[in-house]
Amino acid sequence: MTGLPETTELLAELIAYPTISPDSNLDMIACLANYLEAAGAHVEVLQDGTGRKANLFARIGPEVPGGIMLSGHTDVVPVADQDWTSDPFRMRADDAKLYGRGSCDMKGFIAASVAMAPLFADRALKKPVYFAFTHDEEVGCLGAQALVEVLRGRELLPDMAIVGEPTSMRIIEGHKGCCEYSTHFTGLEGHGSSPDHGVNAVEFAVRYVNRLMELKEALKTRAPVGGAFEPPWTTINTGALIGGVAHNVIPGRAQVDWEMRPVQKSDADFVRGDLHRYCEEVLLPAMRSVSPDASIETEVVGEVDGLIPTSENEARDIVMELTGANGAGLVPFGTEAGLFQDLGMSVVVCGPGSIEQAHKPDEFIELTQMGQCLGLLERLSQRLS
C-alpha cells in the first residue's frame, strides 16, 4: 500500500507527543507543520490566547475557492488510572495492530493525511486540499470553534470536509450535538439544627436535578417524526452532584454537572429556556428570601452543534464513490463536523480505527484500516487533479 511505511513511522512520532488535553500540543503542531511545509504546503499555525495550544491550517494546491478539508484533533484523553500493558506514548506494533494513546482517536488519520501530502503536492490539483488539525476537541471542541471563527471571514474556503474520527472507515453523515454545563449554587451556610436560617445549596441543586429529569422525559415527546438517531430524541444526563462538608452543616455551595445531546437546535433552546425560567421564577426567589446574595450560575463547558443529515451532501457522495460504499449511517458520539457544517461546508465523518478502542487502555488501530484510509486519500488526490 502506497504510503503505509511512512504513515506508520509518522504515527509513532505523533503518539510520542503526550498531547493530553490539559497539556500543550505545540510540539506536535510544529512537527506537523514541518512535514507539510516540506511537502510545499502553505501552513498557518494559529495559537490560542494562552500561547500553549495551537491549531494548524494548511493548503496544498491552487489558491481558488472550494476544495476539500481533511480534519483531525491533536489532543488525546488521559491515561491515568488505566492499566496499559506497554508505554501508552510509545507505539507498539503487534499482530498487525499499532498500539498507543491516540492511535485511532485520532492520530492515525492525521498521520495518513500528512504522509500523503507529498502525493497531493505532486498532482496537478484543480482544487486545493486543506489540512485542519485542532486542539481541545476532547474538552468541548474549543480549537475547532476558534478555527471556525478565523475562517468565517475568509473568501477562499473549502466547500467540503472529511473529519477522520474512527468509524472503521464507515461513512457517517450525522450525529447529535453535545452541550456540557456545570451549574453552580451559592447558598448560605449554617448549623444543621437551624435549617431555616440558611440556604441549603445541595437541596436546591437536587430540585434542579429533578427539573432536569422532568425535561429528560418531556424531550421524548419532541422526537422528530422518522428520526434515525438511537434514541431518536434529545437526551439529558446528570453526571455529578457535588456539595456539602459534614452531616450537621448546611451546605453553602453545590455544583451539578450535566449534559444534553440535542437532535435539533430547538430542543437545546427549549431546555435552556425552561431552566432559566425555573431558576428565575422558582428557585432564586426562595433562596433570596433568606439570603439576598444567593445565586445560581451556569458555566458553559462546551456547546457543539450536531452534524445534521441532509439529502444533498457532496462530501458524503464523493467519499461513497471513492470507497464503493452504498450508504451512510449515524453515530451516537460527537465530533467537530457540525461546526464545519455551520460554516457552510458539506461534511462527512470517515476515518480509520474503531471508536470501540478509543479512550481505552491499549488503544490500537489495525494496519488494514490504515491501508483503507490511504487508499481513500490516494483516490481523492486523483479526483482533485
mmCIF file of N, CA, C and O in Angstrom, residues 209-268:
data_model
loop_
_atom_site.group_PDB
_atom_site.id
_atom_site.type_symbol
_atom_site.label_atom_id
_atom_site.label_comp_id
_atom_site.label_asym_id
_atom_site.label_seq_id
_atom_site.Cartn_x
_atom_site.Cartn_y
_atom_site.Cartn_z
ATOM 1 N N VAL A 209 -31.864 19.177 39.662
ATOM 2 C CA VAL A 209 -31.714 17.864 39.030
ATOM 3 C C VAL A 209 -33.084 17.256 38.752
ATOM 4 O O VAL A 209 -33.303 16.632 37.700
ATOM 5 N N ASN A 210 -34.004 17.421 39.682
ATOM 6 C CA ASN A 210 -35.367 16.921 39.441
ATOM 7 C C ASN A 210 -35.976 17.570 38.196
ATOM 8 O O ASN A 210 -36.674 16.905 37.413
ATOM 9 N N ARG A 211 -35.698 18.866 38.016
ATOM 10 C CA ARG A 211 -36.194 19.537 36.817
ATOM 11 C C ARG A 211 -35.546 18.952 35.563
ATOM 12 O O ARG A 211 -36.215 18.761 34.533
ATOM 13 N N LEU A 212 -34.255 18.665 35.646
ATOM 14 C CA LEU A 212 -33.576 18.020 34.519
ATOM 15 C C LEU A 212 -34.227 16.680 34.190
ATOM 16 O O LEU A 212 -34.403 16.329 33.013
ATOM 17 N N MET A 213 -34.611 15.926 35.208
ATOM 18 C CA MET A 213 -35.244 14.628 34.985
ATOM 19 C C MET A 213 -36.616 14.786 34.338
ATOM 20 O O MET A 213 -37.021 13.984 33.481
ATOM 21 N N GLU A 214 -37.349 15.836 34.720
ATOM 22 C CA GLU A 214 -38.634 16.104 34.090
ATOM 23 C C GLU A 214 -38.452 16.476 32.616
ATOM 24 O O GLU A 214 -39.198 16.015 31.740
ATOM 25 N N LEU A 215 -37.456 17.306 32.342
ATOM 26 C CA LEU A 215 -37.174 17.688 30.957
ATOM 27 C C LEU A 215 -36.712 16.478 30.140
ATOM 28 O O LEU A 215 -37.043 16.365 28.947
ATOM 29 N N LYS A 216 -35.966 15.610 30.780
ATOM 30 C CA LYS A 216 -35.497 14.391 30.109
ATOM 31 C C LYS A 216 -36.667 13.585 29.560
ATOM 32 O O LYS A 216 -36.615 13.063 28.439
ATOM 33 N N GLU A 217 -37.748 13.504 30.338
ATOM 34 C CA GLU A 217 -38.942 12.784 29.883
ATOM 35 C C GLU A 217 -39.711 13.596 28.845
ATOM 36 O O GLU A 217 -40.207 13.042 27.860
ATOM 37 N N ALA A 218 -39.781 14.906 29.035
ATOM 38 C CA ALA A 218 -40.524 15.748 28.094
ATOM 39 C C ALA A 218 -39.903 15.719 26.703
ATOM 40 O O ALA A 218 -40.617 15.797 25.691
ATOM 41 N N LEU A 219 -38.588 15.584 26.642
ATOM 42 C CA LEU A 219 -37.907 15.585 25.345
ATOM 43 C C LEU A 219 -38.282 14.376 24.494
ATOM 44 O O LEU A 219 -38.196 14.427 23.263
ATOM 45 N N LYS A 220 -38.714 13.312 25.122
ATOM 46 C CA LYS A 220 -39.109 12.130 24.352
ATOM 47 C C LYS A 220 -40.307 12.424 23.458
ATOM 48 O O LYS A 220 -40.477 11.799 22.415
ATOM 49 N N THR A 221 -41.128 13.371 23.871
ATOM 50 C CA THR A 221 -42.321 13.710 23.068
ATOM 51 C C THR A 221 -41.979 14.651 21.922
ATOM 52 O O THR A 221 -42.831 14.924 21.077
ATOM 53 N N ARG A 222 -40.750 15.164 21.906
ATOM 54 C CA ARG A 222 -40.342 16.113 20.873
ATOM 55 C C ARG A 222 -39.510 15.465 19.770
ATOM 56 O O ARG A 222 -38.988 16.154 18.899
ATOM 57 N N ALA A 223 -39.381 14.151 19.807
ATOM 58 C CA ALA A 223 -38.554 13.468 18.806
ATOM 59 C C ALA A 223 -39.095 13.716 17.406
ATOM 60 O O ALA A 223 -40.302 13.596 17.171
ATOM 61 N N PRO A 224 -38.247 14.072 16.452
ATOM 62 C CA PRO A 224 -38.711 14.280 15.077
ATOM 63 C C PRO A 224 -39.334 13.006 14.502
ATOM 64 O O PRO A 224 -38.864 11.900 14.779
ATOM 65 N N VAL A 225 -40.376 13.180 13.740
ATOM 66 C CA VAL A 225 -41.029 12.030 13.096
ATOM 67 C C VAL A 225 -40.034 11.371 12.148
ATOM 68 O O VAL A 225 -39.393 12.034 11.328
ATOM 69 N N GLY A 226 -39.887 10.075 12.289
ATOM 70 C CA GLY A 226 -38.969 9.344 11.425
ATOM 71 C C GLY A 226 -37.509 9.534 11.760
ATOM 72 O O GLY A 226 -36.639 9.214 10.942
ATOM 73 N N GLY A 227 -37.226 10.062 12.963
ATOM 74 C CA GLY A 227 -35.833 10.301 13.345
ATOM 75 C C GLY A 227 -35.017 9.030 13.331
ATOM 76 O O GLY A 227 -35.464 7.976 13.798
ATOM 77 N N ALA A 228 -33.794 9.111 12.794
ATOM 78 C CA ALA A 228 -32.962 7.918 12.624
ATOM 79 C C ALA A 228 -31.975 7.702 13.761
ATOM 80 O O ALA A 228 -31.324 6.659 13.817
ATOM 81 N N PHE A 229 -31.857 8.681 14.669
ATOM 82 C CA PHE A 229 -30.929 8.506 15.781
ATOM 83 C C PHE A 229 -31.464 7.471 16.763
ATOM 84 O O PHE A 229 -32.669 7.198 16.824
ATOM 85 N N GLU A 230 -30.544 6.908 17.545
ATOM 86 C CA GLU A 230 -30.929 5.949 18.579
ATOM 87 C C GLU A 230 -30.370 6.419 19.912
ATOM 88 O O GLU A 230 -29.146 6.391 20.111
ATOM 89 N N PRO A 231 -31.231 6.859 20.879
ATOM 90 C CA PRO A 231 -32.668 7.046 20.692
ATOM 91 C C PRO A 231 -32.948 8.270 19.819
ATOM 92 O O PRO A 231 -32.070 9.129 19.660
ATOM 93 N N PRO A 232 -34.154 8.393 19.279
ATOM 94 C CA PRO A 232 -34.441 9.463 18.317
ATOM 95 C C PRO A 232 -34.694 10.822 18.949
ATOM 96 O O PRO A 232 -34.946 11.780 18.224
ATOM 97 N N TRP A 233 -34.665 10.924 20.273
ATOM 98 C CA TRP A 233 -34.934 12.200 20.936
ATOM 99 C C TRP A 233 -33.655 12.748 21.569
ATOM 100 O O TRP A 233 -32.653 12.041 21.740
ATOM 101 N N THR A 234 -33.712 14.010 21.945
ATOM 102 C CA THR A 234 -32.622 14.653 22.682
ATOM 103 C C THR A 234 -32.537 14.055 24.086
ATOM 104 O O THR A 234 -33.553 13.880 24.758
ATOM 105 N N THR A 235 -31.327 13.737 24.513
ATOM 106 C CA THR A 235 -31.124 13.131 25.827
ATOM 107 C C THR A 235 -30.475 14.120 26.789
ATOM 108 O O THR A 235 -29.780 15.055 26.378
ATOM 109 N N ILE A 236 -30.722 13.896 28.078
ATOM 110 C CA ILE A 236 -30.075 14.652 29.154
ATOM 111 C C ILE A 236 -29.448 13.647 30.117
ATOM 112 O O ILE A 236 -30.058 12.615 30.439
ATOM 113 N N ASN A 237 -28.243 13.946 30.563
ATOM 114 C CA ASN A 237 -27.595 13.118 31.567
ATOM 115 C C ASN A 237 -27.044 13.995 32.680
ATOM 116 O O ASN A 237 -26.374 14.996 32.421
ATOM 117 N N THR A 238 -27.360 13.647 33.927
ATOM 118 C CA THR A 238 -26.768 14.303 35.091
ATOM 119 C C THR A 238 -25.530 13.515 35.482
ATOM 120 O O THR A 238 -25.622 12.378 35.949
ATOM 121 N N GLY A 239 -24.356 14.139 35.296
ATOM 122 C CA GLY A 239 -23.114 13.413 35.517
ATOM 123 C C GLY A 239 -22.610 13.456 36.941
ATOM 124 O O GLY A 239 -21.984 12.506 37.413
ATOM 125 N N ALA A 240 -22.883 14.561 37.660
ATOM 126 C CA ALA A 240 -22.376 14.667 39.031
ATOM 127 C C ALA A 240 -23.159 15.725 39.793
ATOM 128 O O ALA A 240 -23.615 16.717 39.216
ATOM 129 N N LEU A 241 -23.328 15.490 41.088
ATOM 130 C CA LEU A 241 -23.859 16.474 42.020
ATOM 131 C C LEU A 241 -22.867 16.538 43.168
ATOM 132 O O LEU A 241 -22.660 15.545 43.874
ATOM 133 N N ILE A 242 -22.249 17.703 43.337
ATOM 134 C CA ILE A 242 -21.160 17.859 44.292
ATOM 135 C C ILE A 242 -21.536 18.934 45.306
ATOM 136 O O ILE A 242 -21.977 20.024 44.927
ATOM 137 N N GLY A 243 -21.373 18.623 46.603
ATOM 138 C CA GLY A 243 -21.664 19.642 47.604
ATOM 139 C C GLY A 243 -21.688 19.067 49.004
ATOM 140 O O GLY A 243 -21.828 17.858 49.204
ATOM 141 N N GLY A 244 -21.558 19.952 49.976
ATOM 142 C CA GLY A 244 -21.636 19.516 51.371
ATOM 143 C C GLY A 244 -20.285 19.227 51.976
ATOM 144 O O GLY A 244 -19.341 18.828 51.276
ATOM 145 N N VAL A 245 -20.183 19.445 53.305
ATOM 146 C CA VAL A 245 -18.921 19.209 54.012
ATOM 147 C C VAL A 245 -19.082 18.294 55.219
ATOM 148 O O VAL A 245 -18.127 17.638 55.627
ATOM 149 N N ALA A 246 -20.283 18.255 55.822
ATOM 150 C CA ALA A 246 -20.488 17.437 57.026
ATOM 151 C C ALA A 246 -21.980 17.211 57.230
ATOM 152 O O ALA A 246 -22.818 17.943 56.690
ATOM 153 N N HIS A 247 -22.315 16.223 58.075
ATOM 154 C CA HIS A 247 -23.712 15.882 58.330
ATOM 155 C C HIS A 247 -24.485 17.043 58.937
ATOM 156 O O HIS A 247 -25.682 17.220 58.663
ATOM 157 N N ASN A 248 -23.827 17.839 59.773
ATOM 158 C CA ASN A 248 -24.551 18.846 60.553
ATOM 159 C C ASN A 248 -24.298 20.271 60.085
ATOM 160 O O ASN A 248 -24.500 21.227 60.836
ATOM 161 N N VAL A 249 -23.833 20.441 58.851
ATOM 162 C CA VAL A 249 -23.580 21.773 58.298
ATOM 163 C C VAL A 249 -24.486 22.000 57.093
ATOM 164 O O VAL A 249 -24.553 21.166 56.182
ATOM 165 N N ILE A 250 -25.219 23.109 57.113
ATOM 166 C CA ILE A 250 -25.997 23.489 55.929
ATOM 167 C C ILE A 250 -25.013 23.864 54.823
ATOM 168 O O ILE A 250 -24.227 24.796 54.999
ATOM 169 N N PRO A 251 -25.012 23.141 53.717
ATOM 170 C CA PRO A 251 -24.017 23.421 52.678
ATOM 171 C C PRO A 251 -24.298 24.739 51.959
ATOM 172 O O PRO A 251 -25.422 24.995 51.520
ATOM 173 N N GLY A 252 -23.257 25.544 51.847
ATOM 174 C CA GLY A 252 -23.401 26.830 51.184
ATOM 175 C C GLY A 252 -23.106 26.785 49.699
ATOM 176 O O GLY A 252 -23.426 27.732 48.976
ATOM 177 N N ARG A 253 -22.531 25.677 49.217
ATOM 178 C CA ARG A 253 -22.205 25.577 47.797
ATOM 179 C C ARG A 253 -22.513 24.180 47.282
ATOM 180 O O ARG A 253 -22.401 23.195 48.010
ATOM 181 N N ALA A 254 -22.904 24.135 46.020
ATOM 182 C CA ALA A 254 -23.143 22.862 45.356
ATOM 183 C C ALA A 254 -22.941 23.059 43.859
ATOM 184 O O ALA A 254 -22.965 24.178 43.349
ATOM 185 N N GLN A 255 -22.739 21.950 43.171
ATOM 186 C CA GLN A 255 -22.492 22.007 41.732
ATOM 187 C C GLN A 255 -23.148 20.803 41.059
ATOM 188 O O GLN A 255 -23.048 19.676 41.552
ATOM 189 N N VAL A 256 -23.817 21.050 39.953
ATOM 190 C CA VAL A 256 -24.402 19.989 39.137
ATOM 191 C C VAL A 256 -23.712 20.001 37.774
ATOM 192 O O VAL A 256 -23.718 21.017 37.075
ATOM 193 N N ASP A 257 -23.089 18.887 37.409
ATOM 194 C CA ASP A 257 -22.500 18.717 36.087
ATOM 195 C C ASP A 257 -23.471 17.905 35.236
ATOM 196 O O ASP A 257 -23.878 16.803 35.624
ATOM 197 N N TRP A 258 -23.849 18.449 34.087
ATOM 198 C CA TRP A 258 -24.839 17.764 33.259
ATOM 199 C C TRP A 258 -24.599 18.041 31.785
ATOM 200 O O TRP A 258 -23.836 18.941 31.432
ATOM 201 N N GLU A 259 -25.219 17.242 30.959
ATOM 202 C CA GLU A 259 -25.083 17.404 29.520
ATOM 203 C C GLU A 259 -26.406 17.098 28.837
ATOM 204 O O GLU A 259 -27.270 16.413 29.389
ATOM 205 N N MET A 260 -26.540 17.606 27.617
ATOM 206 C CA MET A 260 -27.627 17.170 26.736
ATOM 207 C C MET A 260 -27.049 16.954 25.346
ATOM 208 O O MET A 260 -26.063 17.596 24.962
ATOM 209 N N ARG A 261 -27.697 16.051 24.603
ATOM 210 C CA ARG A 261 -27.261 15.732 23.239
ATOM 211 C C ARG A 261 -28.444 15.956 22.301
ATOM 212 O O ARG A 261 -29.239 15.045 22.058
ATOM 213 N N PRO A 262 -28.567 17.204 21.797
ATOM 214 C CA PRO A 262 -29.749 17.559 21.016
ATOM 215 C C PRO A 262 -29.736 16.972 19.615
ATOM 216 O O PRO A 262 -28.705 16.926 18.952
ATOM 217 N N VAL A 263 -30.911 16.539 19.167
ATOM 218 C CA VAL A 263 -31.080 16.106 17.788
ATOM 219 C C VAL A 263 -31.475 17.282 16.902
ATOM 220 O O VAL A 263 -31.422 17.187 15.676
ATOM 221 N N GLN A 264 -31.894 18.383 17.540
ATOM 222 C CA GLN A 264 -32.253 19.594 16.801
ATOM 223 C C GLN A 264 -32.021 20.791 17.715
ATOM 224 O O GLN A 264 -32.156 20.699 18.943
ATOM 225 N N LYS A 265 -31.660 21.926 17.119
ATOM 226 C CA LYS A 265 -31.311 23.102 17.914
ATOM 227 C C LYS A 265 -32.486 23.588 18.761
ATOM 228 O O LYS A 265 -32.294 24.130 19.852
ATOM 229 N N SER A 266 -33.705 23.388 18.276
ATOM 230 C CA SER A 266 -34.869 23.854 19.031
ATOM 231 C C SER A 266 -34.985 23.151 20.377
ATOM 232 O O SER A 266 -35.500 23.730 21.340
ATOM 233 N N ASP A 267 -34.527 21.917 20.467
ATOM 234 C CA ASP A 267 -34.567 21.205 21.748
ATOM 235 C C ASP A 267 -33.623 21.858 22.752
ATOM 236 O O ASP A 267 -33.956 21.991 23.936
ATOM 237 N N ALA A 268 -32.438 22.247 22.294
ATOM 238 C CA ALA A 268 -31.485 22.898 23.187
ATOM 239 C C ALA A 268 -32.052 24.219 23.691
ATOM 240 O O ALA A 268 -31.932 24.549 24.878
#
